[in-house]
XYZ file of C-alpha atoms in Angstrom:
597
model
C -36.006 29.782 113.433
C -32.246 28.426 112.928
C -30.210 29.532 110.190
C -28.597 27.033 108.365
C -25.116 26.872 107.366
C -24.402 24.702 104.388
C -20.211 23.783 103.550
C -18.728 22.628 101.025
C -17.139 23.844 97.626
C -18.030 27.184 96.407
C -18.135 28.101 92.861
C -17.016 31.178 91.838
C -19.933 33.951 90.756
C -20.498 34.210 87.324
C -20.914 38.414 87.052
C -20.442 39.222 83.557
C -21.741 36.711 81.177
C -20.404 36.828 77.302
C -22.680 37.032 75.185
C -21.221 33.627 73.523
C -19.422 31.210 75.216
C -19.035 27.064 75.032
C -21.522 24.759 77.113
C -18.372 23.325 78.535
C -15.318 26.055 79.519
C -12.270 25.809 77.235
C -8.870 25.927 78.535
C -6.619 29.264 77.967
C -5.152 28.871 75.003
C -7.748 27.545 72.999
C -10.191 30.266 73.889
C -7.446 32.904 72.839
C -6.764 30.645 69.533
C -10.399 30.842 69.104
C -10.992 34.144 69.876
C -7.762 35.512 66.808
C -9.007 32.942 64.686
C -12.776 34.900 64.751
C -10.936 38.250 64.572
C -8.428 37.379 61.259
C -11.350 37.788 58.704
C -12.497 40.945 60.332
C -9.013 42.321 60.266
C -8.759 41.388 56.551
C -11.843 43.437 56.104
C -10.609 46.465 58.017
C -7.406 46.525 55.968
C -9.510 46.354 52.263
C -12.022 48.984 53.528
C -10.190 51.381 55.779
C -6.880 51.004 55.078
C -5.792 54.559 55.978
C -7.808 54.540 59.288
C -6.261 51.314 60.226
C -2.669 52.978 59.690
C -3.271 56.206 61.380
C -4.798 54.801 64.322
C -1.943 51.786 64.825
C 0.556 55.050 64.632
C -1.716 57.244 66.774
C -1.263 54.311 69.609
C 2.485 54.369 69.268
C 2.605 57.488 69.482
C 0.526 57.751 72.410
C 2.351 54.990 73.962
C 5.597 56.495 73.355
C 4.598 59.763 75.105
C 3.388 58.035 78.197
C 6.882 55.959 77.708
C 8.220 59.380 78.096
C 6.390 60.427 81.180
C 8.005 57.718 82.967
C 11.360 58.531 81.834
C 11.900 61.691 82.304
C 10.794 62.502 85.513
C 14.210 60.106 86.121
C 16.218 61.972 84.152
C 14.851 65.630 86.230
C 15.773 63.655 89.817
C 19.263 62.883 88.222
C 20.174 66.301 87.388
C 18.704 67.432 90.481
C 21.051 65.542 92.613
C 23.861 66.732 90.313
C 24.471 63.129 89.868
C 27.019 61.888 87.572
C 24.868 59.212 86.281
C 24.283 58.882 82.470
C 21.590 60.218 81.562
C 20.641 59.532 77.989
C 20.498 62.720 77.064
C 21.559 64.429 73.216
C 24.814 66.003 73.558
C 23.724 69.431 72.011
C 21.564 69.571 76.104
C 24.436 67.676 77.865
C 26.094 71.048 76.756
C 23.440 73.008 78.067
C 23.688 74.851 81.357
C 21.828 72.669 84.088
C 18.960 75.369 84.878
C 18.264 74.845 81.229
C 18.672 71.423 81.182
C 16.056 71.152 83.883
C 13.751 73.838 82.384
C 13.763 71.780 78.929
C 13.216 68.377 80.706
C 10.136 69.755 83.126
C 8.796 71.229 79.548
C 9.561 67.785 77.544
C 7.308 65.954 80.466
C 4.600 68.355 80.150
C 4.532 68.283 76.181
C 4.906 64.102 76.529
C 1.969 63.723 78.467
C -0.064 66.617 76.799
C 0.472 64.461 73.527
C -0.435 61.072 74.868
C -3.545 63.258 76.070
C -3.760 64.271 72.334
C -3.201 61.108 70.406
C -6.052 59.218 72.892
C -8.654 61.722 71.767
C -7.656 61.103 68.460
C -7.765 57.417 68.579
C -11.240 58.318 69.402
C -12.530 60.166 66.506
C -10.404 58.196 64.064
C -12.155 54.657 65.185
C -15.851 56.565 65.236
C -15.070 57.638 61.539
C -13.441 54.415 60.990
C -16.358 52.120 62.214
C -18.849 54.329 60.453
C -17.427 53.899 57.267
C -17.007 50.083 58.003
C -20.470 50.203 58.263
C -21.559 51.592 55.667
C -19.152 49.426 53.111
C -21.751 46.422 54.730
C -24.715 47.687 53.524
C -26.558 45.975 56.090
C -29.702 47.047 57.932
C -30.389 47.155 61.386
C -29.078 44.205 63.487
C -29.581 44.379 67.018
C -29.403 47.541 69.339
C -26.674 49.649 70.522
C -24.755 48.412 67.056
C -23.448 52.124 66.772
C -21.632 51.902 70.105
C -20.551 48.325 69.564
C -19.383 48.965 66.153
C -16.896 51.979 67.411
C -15.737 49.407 70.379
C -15.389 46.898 68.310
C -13.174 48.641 65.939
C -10.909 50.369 68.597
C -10.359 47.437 70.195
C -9.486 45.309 67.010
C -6.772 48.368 65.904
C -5.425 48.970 69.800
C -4.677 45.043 70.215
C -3.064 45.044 66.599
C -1.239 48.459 68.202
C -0.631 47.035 71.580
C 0.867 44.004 69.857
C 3.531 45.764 67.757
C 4.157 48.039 70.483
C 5.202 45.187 72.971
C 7.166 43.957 70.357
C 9.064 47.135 69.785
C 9.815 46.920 73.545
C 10.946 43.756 73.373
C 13.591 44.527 70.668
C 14.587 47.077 72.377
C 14.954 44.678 75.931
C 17.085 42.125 73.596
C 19.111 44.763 72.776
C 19.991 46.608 76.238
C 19.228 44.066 78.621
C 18.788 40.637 76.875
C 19.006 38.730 80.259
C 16.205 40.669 81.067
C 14.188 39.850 77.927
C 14.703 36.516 78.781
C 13.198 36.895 82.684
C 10.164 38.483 80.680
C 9.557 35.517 78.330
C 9.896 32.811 80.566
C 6.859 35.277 82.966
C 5.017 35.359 79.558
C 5.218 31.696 78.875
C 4.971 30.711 82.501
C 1.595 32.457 83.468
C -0.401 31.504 81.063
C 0.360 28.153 81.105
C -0.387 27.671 84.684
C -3.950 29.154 84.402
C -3.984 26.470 81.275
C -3.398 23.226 83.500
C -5.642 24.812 86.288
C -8.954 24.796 83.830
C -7.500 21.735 82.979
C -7.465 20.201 86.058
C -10.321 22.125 87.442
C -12.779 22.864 84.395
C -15.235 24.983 87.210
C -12.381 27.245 87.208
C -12.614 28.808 83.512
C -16.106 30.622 84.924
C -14.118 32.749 87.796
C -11.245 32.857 85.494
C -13.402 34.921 82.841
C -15.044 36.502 86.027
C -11.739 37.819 87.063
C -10.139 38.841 84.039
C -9.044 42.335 84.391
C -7.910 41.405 88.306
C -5.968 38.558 86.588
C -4.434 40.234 84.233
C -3.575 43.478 86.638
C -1.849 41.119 88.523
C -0.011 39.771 85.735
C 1.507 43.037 85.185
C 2.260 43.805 88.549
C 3.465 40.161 89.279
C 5.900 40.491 86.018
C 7.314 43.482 87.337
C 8.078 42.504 90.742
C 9.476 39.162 88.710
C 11.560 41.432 86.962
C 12.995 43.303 90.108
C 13.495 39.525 92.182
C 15.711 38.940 88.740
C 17.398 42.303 89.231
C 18.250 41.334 92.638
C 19.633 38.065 91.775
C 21.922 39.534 89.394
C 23.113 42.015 91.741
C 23.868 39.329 94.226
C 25.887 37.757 91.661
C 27.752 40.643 90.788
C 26.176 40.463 87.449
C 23.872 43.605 87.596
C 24.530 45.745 84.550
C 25.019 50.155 84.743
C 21.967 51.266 86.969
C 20.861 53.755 84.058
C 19.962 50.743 81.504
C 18.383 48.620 84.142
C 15.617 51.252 85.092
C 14.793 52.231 81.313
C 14.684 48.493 81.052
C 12.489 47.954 84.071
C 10.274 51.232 82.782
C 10.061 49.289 78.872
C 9.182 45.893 80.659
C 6.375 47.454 82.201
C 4.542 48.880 79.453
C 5.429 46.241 77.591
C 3.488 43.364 79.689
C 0.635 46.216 80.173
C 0.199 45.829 76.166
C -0.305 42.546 76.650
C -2.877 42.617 79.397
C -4.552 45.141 76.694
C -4.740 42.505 74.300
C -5.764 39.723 76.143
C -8.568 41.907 77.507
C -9.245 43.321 74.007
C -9.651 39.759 72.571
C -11.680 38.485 75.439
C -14.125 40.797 74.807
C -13.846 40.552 71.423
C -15.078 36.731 71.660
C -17.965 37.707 73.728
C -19.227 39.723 71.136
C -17.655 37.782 68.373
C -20.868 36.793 66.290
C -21.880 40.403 66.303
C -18.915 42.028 65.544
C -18.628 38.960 62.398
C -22.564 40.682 61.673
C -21.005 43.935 61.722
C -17.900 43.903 59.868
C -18.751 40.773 57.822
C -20.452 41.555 54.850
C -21.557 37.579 54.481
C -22.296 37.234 57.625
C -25.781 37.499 59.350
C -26.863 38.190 63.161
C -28.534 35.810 64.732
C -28.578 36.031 67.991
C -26.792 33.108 70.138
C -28.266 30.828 72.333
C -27.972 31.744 76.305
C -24.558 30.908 78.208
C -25.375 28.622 81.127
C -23.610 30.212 84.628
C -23.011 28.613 88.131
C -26.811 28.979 88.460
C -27.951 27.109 85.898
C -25.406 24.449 86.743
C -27.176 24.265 90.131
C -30.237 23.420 88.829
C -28.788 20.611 86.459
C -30.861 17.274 88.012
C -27.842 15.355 88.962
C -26.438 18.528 90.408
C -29.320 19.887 92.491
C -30.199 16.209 93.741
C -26.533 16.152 95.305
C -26.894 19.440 97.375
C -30.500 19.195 98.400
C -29.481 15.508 99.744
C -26.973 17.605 101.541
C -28.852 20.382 103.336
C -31.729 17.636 104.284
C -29.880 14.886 105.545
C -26.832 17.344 107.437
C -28.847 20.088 108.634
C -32.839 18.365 109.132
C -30.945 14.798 109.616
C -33.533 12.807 107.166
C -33.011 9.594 106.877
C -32.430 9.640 102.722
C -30.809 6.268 101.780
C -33.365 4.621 100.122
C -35.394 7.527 98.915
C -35.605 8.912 95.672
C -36.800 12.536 95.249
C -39.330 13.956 92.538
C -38.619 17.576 91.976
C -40.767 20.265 90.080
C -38.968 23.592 88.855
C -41.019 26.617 88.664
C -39.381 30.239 87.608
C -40.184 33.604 89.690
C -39.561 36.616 89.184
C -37.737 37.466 85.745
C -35.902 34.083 86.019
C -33.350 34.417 88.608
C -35.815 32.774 91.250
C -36.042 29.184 91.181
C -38.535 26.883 93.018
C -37.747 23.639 93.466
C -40.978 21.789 94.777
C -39.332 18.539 96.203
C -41.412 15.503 97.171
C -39.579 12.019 98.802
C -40.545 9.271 98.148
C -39.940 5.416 99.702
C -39.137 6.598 103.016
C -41.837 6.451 106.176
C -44.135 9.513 105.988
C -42.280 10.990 102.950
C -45.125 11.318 100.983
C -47.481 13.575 103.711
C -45.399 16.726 103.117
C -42.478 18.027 101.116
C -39.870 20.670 100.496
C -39.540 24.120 99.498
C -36.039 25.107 98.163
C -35.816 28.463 96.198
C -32.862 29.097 94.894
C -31.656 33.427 93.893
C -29.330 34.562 91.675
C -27.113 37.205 92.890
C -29.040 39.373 90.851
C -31.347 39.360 93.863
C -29.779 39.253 96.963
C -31.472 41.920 98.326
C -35.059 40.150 97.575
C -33.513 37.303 99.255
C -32.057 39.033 102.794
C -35.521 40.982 102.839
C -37.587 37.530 102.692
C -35.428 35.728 105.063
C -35.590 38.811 107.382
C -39.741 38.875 107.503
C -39.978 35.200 107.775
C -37.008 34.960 110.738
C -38.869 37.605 112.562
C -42.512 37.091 111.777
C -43.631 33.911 109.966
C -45.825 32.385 112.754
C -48.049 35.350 111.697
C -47.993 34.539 108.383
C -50.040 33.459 105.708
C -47.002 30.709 104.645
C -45.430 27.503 104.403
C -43.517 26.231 107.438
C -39.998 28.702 107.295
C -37.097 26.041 108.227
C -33.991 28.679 107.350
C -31.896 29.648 104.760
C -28.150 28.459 103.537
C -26.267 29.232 100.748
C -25.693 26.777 98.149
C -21.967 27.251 96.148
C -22.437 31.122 97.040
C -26.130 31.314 95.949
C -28.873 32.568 98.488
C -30.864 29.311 99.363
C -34.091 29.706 101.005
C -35.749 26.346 102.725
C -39.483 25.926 103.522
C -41.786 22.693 104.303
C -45.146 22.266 102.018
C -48.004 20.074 102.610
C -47.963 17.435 99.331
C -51.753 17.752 99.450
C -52.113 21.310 98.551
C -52.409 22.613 94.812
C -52.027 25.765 93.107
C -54.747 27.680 92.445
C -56.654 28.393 89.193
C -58.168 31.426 88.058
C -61.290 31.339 90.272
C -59.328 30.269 92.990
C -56.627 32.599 92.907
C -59.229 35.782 93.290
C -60.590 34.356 96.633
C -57.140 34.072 97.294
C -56.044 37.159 96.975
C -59.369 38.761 98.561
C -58.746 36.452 101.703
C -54.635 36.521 102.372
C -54.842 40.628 101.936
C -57.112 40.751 104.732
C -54.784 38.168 106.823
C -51.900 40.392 105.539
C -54.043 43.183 106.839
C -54.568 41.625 110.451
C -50.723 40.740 110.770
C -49.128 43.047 113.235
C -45.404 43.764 111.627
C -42.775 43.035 114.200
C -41.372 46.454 115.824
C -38.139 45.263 115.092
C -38.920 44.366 111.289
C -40.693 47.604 111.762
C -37.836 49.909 112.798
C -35.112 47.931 109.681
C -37.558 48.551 107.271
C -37.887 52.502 108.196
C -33.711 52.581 108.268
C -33.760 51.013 104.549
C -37.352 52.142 102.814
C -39.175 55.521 101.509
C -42.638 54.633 103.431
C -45.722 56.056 101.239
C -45.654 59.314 103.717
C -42.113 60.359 102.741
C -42.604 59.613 99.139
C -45.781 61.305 98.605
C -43.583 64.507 99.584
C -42.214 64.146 96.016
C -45.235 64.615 94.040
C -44.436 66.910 91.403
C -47.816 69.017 91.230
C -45.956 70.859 88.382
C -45.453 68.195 86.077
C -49.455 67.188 86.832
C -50.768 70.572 86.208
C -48.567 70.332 82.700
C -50.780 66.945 81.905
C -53.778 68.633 82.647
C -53.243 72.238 80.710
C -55.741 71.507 78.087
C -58.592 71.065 81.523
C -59.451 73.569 83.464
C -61.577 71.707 85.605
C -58.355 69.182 86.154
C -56.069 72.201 86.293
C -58.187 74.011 89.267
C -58.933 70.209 91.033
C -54.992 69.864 90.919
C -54.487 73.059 92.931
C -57.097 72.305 95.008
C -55.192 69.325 96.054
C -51.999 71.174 96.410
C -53.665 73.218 99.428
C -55.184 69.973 100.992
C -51.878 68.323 100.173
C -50.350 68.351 103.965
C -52.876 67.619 105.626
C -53.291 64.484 103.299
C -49.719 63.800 104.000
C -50.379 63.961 107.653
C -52.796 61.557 107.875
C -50.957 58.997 106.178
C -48.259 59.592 109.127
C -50.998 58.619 111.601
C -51.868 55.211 110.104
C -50.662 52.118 111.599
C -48.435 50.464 108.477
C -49.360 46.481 107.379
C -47.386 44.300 105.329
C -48.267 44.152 101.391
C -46.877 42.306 98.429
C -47.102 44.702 95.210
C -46.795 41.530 93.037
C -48.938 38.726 94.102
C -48.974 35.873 91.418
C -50.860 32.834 91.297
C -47.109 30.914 91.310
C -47.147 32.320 94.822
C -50.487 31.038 95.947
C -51.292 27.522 97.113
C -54.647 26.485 98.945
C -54.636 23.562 101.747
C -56.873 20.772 102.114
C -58.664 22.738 104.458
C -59.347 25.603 102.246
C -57.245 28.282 103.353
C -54.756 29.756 101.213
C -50.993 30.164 101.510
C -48.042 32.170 100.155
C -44.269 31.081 99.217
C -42.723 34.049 97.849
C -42.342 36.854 99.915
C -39.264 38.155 97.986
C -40.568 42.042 97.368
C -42.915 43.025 100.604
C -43.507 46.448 101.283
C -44.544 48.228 104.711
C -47.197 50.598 103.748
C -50.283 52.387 105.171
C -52.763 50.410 106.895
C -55.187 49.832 103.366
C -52.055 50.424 100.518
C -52.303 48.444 97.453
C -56.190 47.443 97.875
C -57.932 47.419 94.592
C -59.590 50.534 93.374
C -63.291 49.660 92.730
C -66.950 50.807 93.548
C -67.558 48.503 96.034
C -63.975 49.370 97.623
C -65.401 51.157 101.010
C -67.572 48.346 102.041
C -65.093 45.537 101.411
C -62.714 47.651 103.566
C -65.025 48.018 106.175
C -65.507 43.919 106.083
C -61.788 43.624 105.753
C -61.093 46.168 109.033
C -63.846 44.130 111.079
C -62.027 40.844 110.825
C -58.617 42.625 111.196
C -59.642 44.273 113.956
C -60.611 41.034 115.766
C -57.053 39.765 115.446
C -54.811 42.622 115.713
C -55.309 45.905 118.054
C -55.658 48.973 115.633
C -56.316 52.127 116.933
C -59.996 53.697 117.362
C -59.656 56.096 114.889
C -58.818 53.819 111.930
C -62.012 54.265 109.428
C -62.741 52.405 106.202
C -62.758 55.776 104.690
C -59.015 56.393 105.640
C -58.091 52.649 104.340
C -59.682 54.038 101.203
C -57.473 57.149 101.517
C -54.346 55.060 101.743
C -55.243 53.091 99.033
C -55.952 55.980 97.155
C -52.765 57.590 97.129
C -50.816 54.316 96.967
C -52.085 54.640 93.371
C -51.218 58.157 92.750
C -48.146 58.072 93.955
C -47.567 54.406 91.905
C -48.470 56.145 88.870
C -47.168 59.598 89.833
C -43.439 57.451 90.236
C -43.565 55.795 86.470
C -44.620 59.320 85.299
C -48.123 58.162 84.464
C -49.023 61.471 85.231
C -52.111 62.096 83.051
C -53.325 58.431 85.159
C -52.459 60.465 88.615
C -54.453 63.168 86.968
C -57.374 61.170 86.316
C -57.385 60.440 90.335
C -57.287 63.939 91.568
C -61.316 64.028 91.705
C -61.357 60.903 93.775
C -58.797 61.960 95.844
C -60.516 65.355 96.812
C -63.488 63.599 97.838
C-alpha cells in the first residue's frame, strides 16, 4: 500500500499543557503581566502570614547564590597565583601578605567551604518553604481541594520566594555591573530588552507560535543565558578592538556576575510561567477568599486540527494531492467519533455533489502524540497484512502538522452495530482473526518489540498466589500442584502457532456491510498471542473452539496437533496471566482448578 506524504506547515507539539491558559495565545509580555499580576495578592499574603519564612528564605537564596558566585571566582583567583601572575587579584591585604603556599591552601579551602554552603543553604531553602507552605496552609483553613495540594503548595511557595530572591539577586548584580563595568551593564540591558521583545512581535506576527514558545520554555530561556553571554564576550571583543577594553581582572568578575545574573532571570521567567499554569490553584491555596474550581480544558494543536474550518482544509489536501479527487464543487459531511481515552479521533467523511461521492467515503483518524506507538503498530499490521483482514480498504498514512494521520475508505452503506449486533460481531471477526495467518515479517517485529504470553507467563509469582490463598488449603495445595505442572504448561504454549487479537474490541470499532459481514477500523492495540488467547471463558467454551478451529482450519494451514482443548489452554492462561499482571491474584487463584484440569 503507498505511504503518503502530506507537506505543508507544521505546528509545533504541544507537550506540556498548563493547566490554564487563554483560548487564543497571548503575546510575551502580557502573559508575564498577567502571570505577576495573579502572583501580587499571594505575595501580600505570604508577607502577613509568614513573614519570617519569607525573609529567611529570600536571604537563604542570596546566600546560596553568593557561594556558587564564589565557586566561580575563585578557582580564577587559584590559576592566578599558580602562574605567579602579577595580575590583581582581589584579594584582602592581610592574605596578599600571606606566603603563596598559604595563599593557595586558604583559596582551595575557601572553594570547598563556598560550594559546601551553597550545598547547605539549598537544603535549607527546602525545609524552610515545606514549613513555610504548611503554615500557609493552615492560616487558610480550607479543606481539601484537589490532589497532590501538599506538593503543589511547597512548589508553589518556593517558587514564589526564589523568583522574589532571584529578582533582588540580579539586581544586586546589576549594581554591582554599573559600578565596575557600566558599558557592560549597558550590553546586558539592551540583551534583556532586545530578546524579549523579539519573541513579542513573533507571537504577534505568528499567533501559532505562543504554543511552541510555551513548549520550549526552558530551551528558550537556556539559550537566553547562553546567547547573553556570548553577547557579552562579542561586546568584549569590540571593545578590545577599539582599544577600549578595561583591566582583564574586572572584565572576567564582570563576565562571571553577568552570567548569574541573566540565569536569575531565566529562574524567574520559568518560576512565573509555571506559576500561571497553576495560577487558580495556587490563588485556592494561598487565598483565603478564593475557591478551586477547576478550569476548563486548554485546547492544543490537536484540538485545533479538528476545528471544522481547520480539518476541512487539510482533508481537502490529502484527497485531492495524494488520491487526486476531483473536490471543487463538493462539500463534505464529517462525523467525529473519540477512541481510546480521547487522543484518537475518527473523522467519518462522506462527499457529497460530486459523481459517485455518495457510494463510499473516508476514514481519517487522527493520534495525538500521546499515541504514536498505537499509531506505527496499526500502520505496520495494515501495510503488511490488511488484504487478510477483517477491515476497511487501508489507503496509507501521512502526518497532518506533525500528528500521525491514518487514511482508510468505508462503504457509506454500512452502520454501526447495536448491542445484538455487536455480539455476532465479535463471535464472527475472532474467528476471522483466528484464520488470519500473521505475516512472518510482522511476525518476527513483533517478537523484537513484545513479551509473547510464553515469556510472560515465566513471571508468575506462585509466591504472591499461595499468600492469596493461605486461608485454603485446598487452593494452597492446587497452587503447588500447578507449580510442578508449570513448565510443561509453559512449553506448550511455545508450540502453538500465535494469531492476531485485539484485547479491546468496542462496538466504535465494529461496522457491518450490506452484505452482513462485519468489519473493524481500529486496530491501534493488537496483540500476537497463542493460537485461542483472549477467547471468552464460558461453559460452552470447548465446543465453540472446536467450531471456531474447523472454519480456521479451512482457511489457514495449522498444524495437526492443534486441539480445541489446547485453544482452551491458551485461553486459559491468557486470563491468569491478565489477572496475575494487575495483581488480581485472589482472581488468578480462583483459576488454578480450571487450569489443572
Amino acid at each position: 500500500m503507498p505511504c503518503l506524504h502530506l507537506s505543508g506547515r507544521a505546528s509545533p507539539a504541544l507537550m506540556g499543557i498548563a493547566i490554564e491558559a487563554p483560548d487564543r495565545p497571548a503575546g510575551m509580555y502580557p502573559a508575564m503581566l498577567r502571570a505577576v499580576r495573579s502572583c501580587l495578592p499571594v505575595y501580600r499574603i505570604l508577607l502577613a502570614h509568614t513573614p519570617g519564612h519569607v525573609v529567611l528564605v529570600v536571604g537563604t537564596v542570596l546566600a546560596s547564590q553568593l557561594s556558587l558566585l564564589m565557586t566561580l571566582w575563585l578557582p580564577w583567583k587559584l590559576v592566578v597565583m599558580l602562574t605567579g601572575s602579577q595580575v590583581p587579584t582581589l584579594l584582602p591585604r592581610t592574605l596578599s601578605d600571606m606566603p603563596q603556599k598559604t595563599q593557595v591552601l586558604l583559596v582551595g579551602g575557601a572553594i570547598v567551604a563556598a560550594y559546601v554552603l551553597h550545598l547547605a543553604a539549598e537544603k535549607l531553602i527546602g525545609w524552610l518553604c515545606e514549613r513555610g507552605a504548611q503554615q500557609q496552609w493552615q492560616a487558610s483553613e480550607k479543606t481539601g481541594l484537589f490532589n497532590n495540594q501538599s506538593k503543589t503548595a511547597r512548589q508553589a511557595y518556593q517558587r514564589l520566594l526564589r523568583s522574589a530572591a532571584a529578582l533582588v539577586f540580579a539586581g544586586l548584580a546589576m549594581a554591582a555591573l554599573a559600578a565596575l563595568y557600566p558599558a557592560m551593564l549597558l550590553a546586558a540591558l539592551l540583551w534583556c530588552g532586545l530578546v524579549p521583545l523579539a519573541l513579542h512581535v513573533a507571537i504577534a506576527w505568528r499567533p501559532s507560535l505562543a504554543h511552541g514558545v510555551r513548549d520550549a520554555l526552558n530551551r528558550l530561556m537556556s539559550g537566553f543565558v547562553q546567547g547573553g553571554f556570548f553577547f557579552a564576550l562579542a561586546f568584549v571583543v569590540w571593545q578590545y578592538w577599539h582599544d577600549a577594553l578595561p583591566p582583564l581582572f574586572m572584565v572576567l568578575v564582570a563576565l562571571i556576575l553577568l552570567r548569574q545574573a541573566l540565569q536569575q532571570i531565566a529562574f524567574v521567567v520559568l518560576h512565573f510561567a509555571a506559576l500561571d499554569r497553576q495560577r487558580s490553584q495556587v490563588r485556592a491555596l494561598f487565598l483565603p477568599g478564593v475557591q478551586w474550581q477547576a478550569p476548563a480544558a486548554v485546547r492544543g494543536p490537536f484540538d485545533e486540527l479538528l476545528e471544522p474550518a481547520r480539518r476541512e482544509q487539510w482533508m481537502r489536501e490529502i484527497l485531492r494531492a495524494q488520491l487526486g479527487l476531483p473536490l471543487d464543487g463538493m462539500r463534505l459531511d464529517v462525523q467525529t467519533r473519540t477512541l481510546g481515552a480521547g487522543n484518537i479521533k475518527a473523522l467519518f467523511v462522506r462527499p457529497f455533489g460530486g459523481e459517485g461521492g455518495a457510494s463510499h467515503g473516508f476514514l481519517f483518524k487522527l493520534l495525538d502524540h500521546a499515541r504514536d506507538a498505537a499509531a506505527q503498530q496499526e500502520a505496520d499490521l495494515l501495510d503488511l497484512g490488511a488484504a487478510g483482514l477483517p477491515t476497511f480498504e487501508w489507503l496509507g498514512k501521512t502526518r497532518v502538522s506533525g500528528f500521525a494521520c491514518h487514511l482508510m475508505r468505508w462503504n457509506t452503506q454500512s452502520r454501526r452495530t447495536n448491542g445484538t449486533e455487536y455480539a455476532q460481531g465479535v463471535s464472527a471477526l475472532r474467528i476471522r482473526l483466528m484464520a488470519f495467518e500473521p505475516p512472518p515479517g510482522l511476525v518476527e517485529r513483533y517478537r523484537r518489540s513484545r513479551a509473547l504470553l510464553p515469556e510472560r507467563l515465566a513471571h508468575i509469582r506462585f509466591d504472591a498466589l499461595l499468600e492469596a490463598a493461605a486461608r485454603n488449603k485446598a487452593q494452597a495445595d492446587a497452587i503447588e500442584s500447578l507449580r510442578l505442572a508449570w513448565p510443561s504448561l509453559v512449553q506448550a504454549m511455545q508450540a502453538m502457532p500465535l494469531q492476531l487479537m485485539l484485547p479491546h474490541l468496542s462496538s466504535n470499532a465494529v461496522f457491518r456491510e450490506e452484505d452482513g459481514s462485519f468489519r473493524i477500523h481500529d486496530w491501534a492495540d493488537w496483540r500476537l498471542e497463542p493460537l485461542g488467547a483472549g477467547w471468552p471463558l464460558s461453559q460452552h467454551m470447548a465446543k465453540d473452539l472446536e467450531h471456531a478451529l474447523a472454519q480456521a482450519s479451512a482457511v489457514r494451514a495449522l498444524p495437526a496437533g492443534v486441539t480445541a482443548q489446547q485453544a482452551g489452554l491458551a485461553a486459559r492462561l491468557h486470563e491468569f496471566e491478565r489477572r496475575h499482571a494487575r495483581e488480581n491474584y485472589q482472581g488468578a487463584v480462583n483459576m488454578v482448578a480450571g487450569l489443572l484440569r
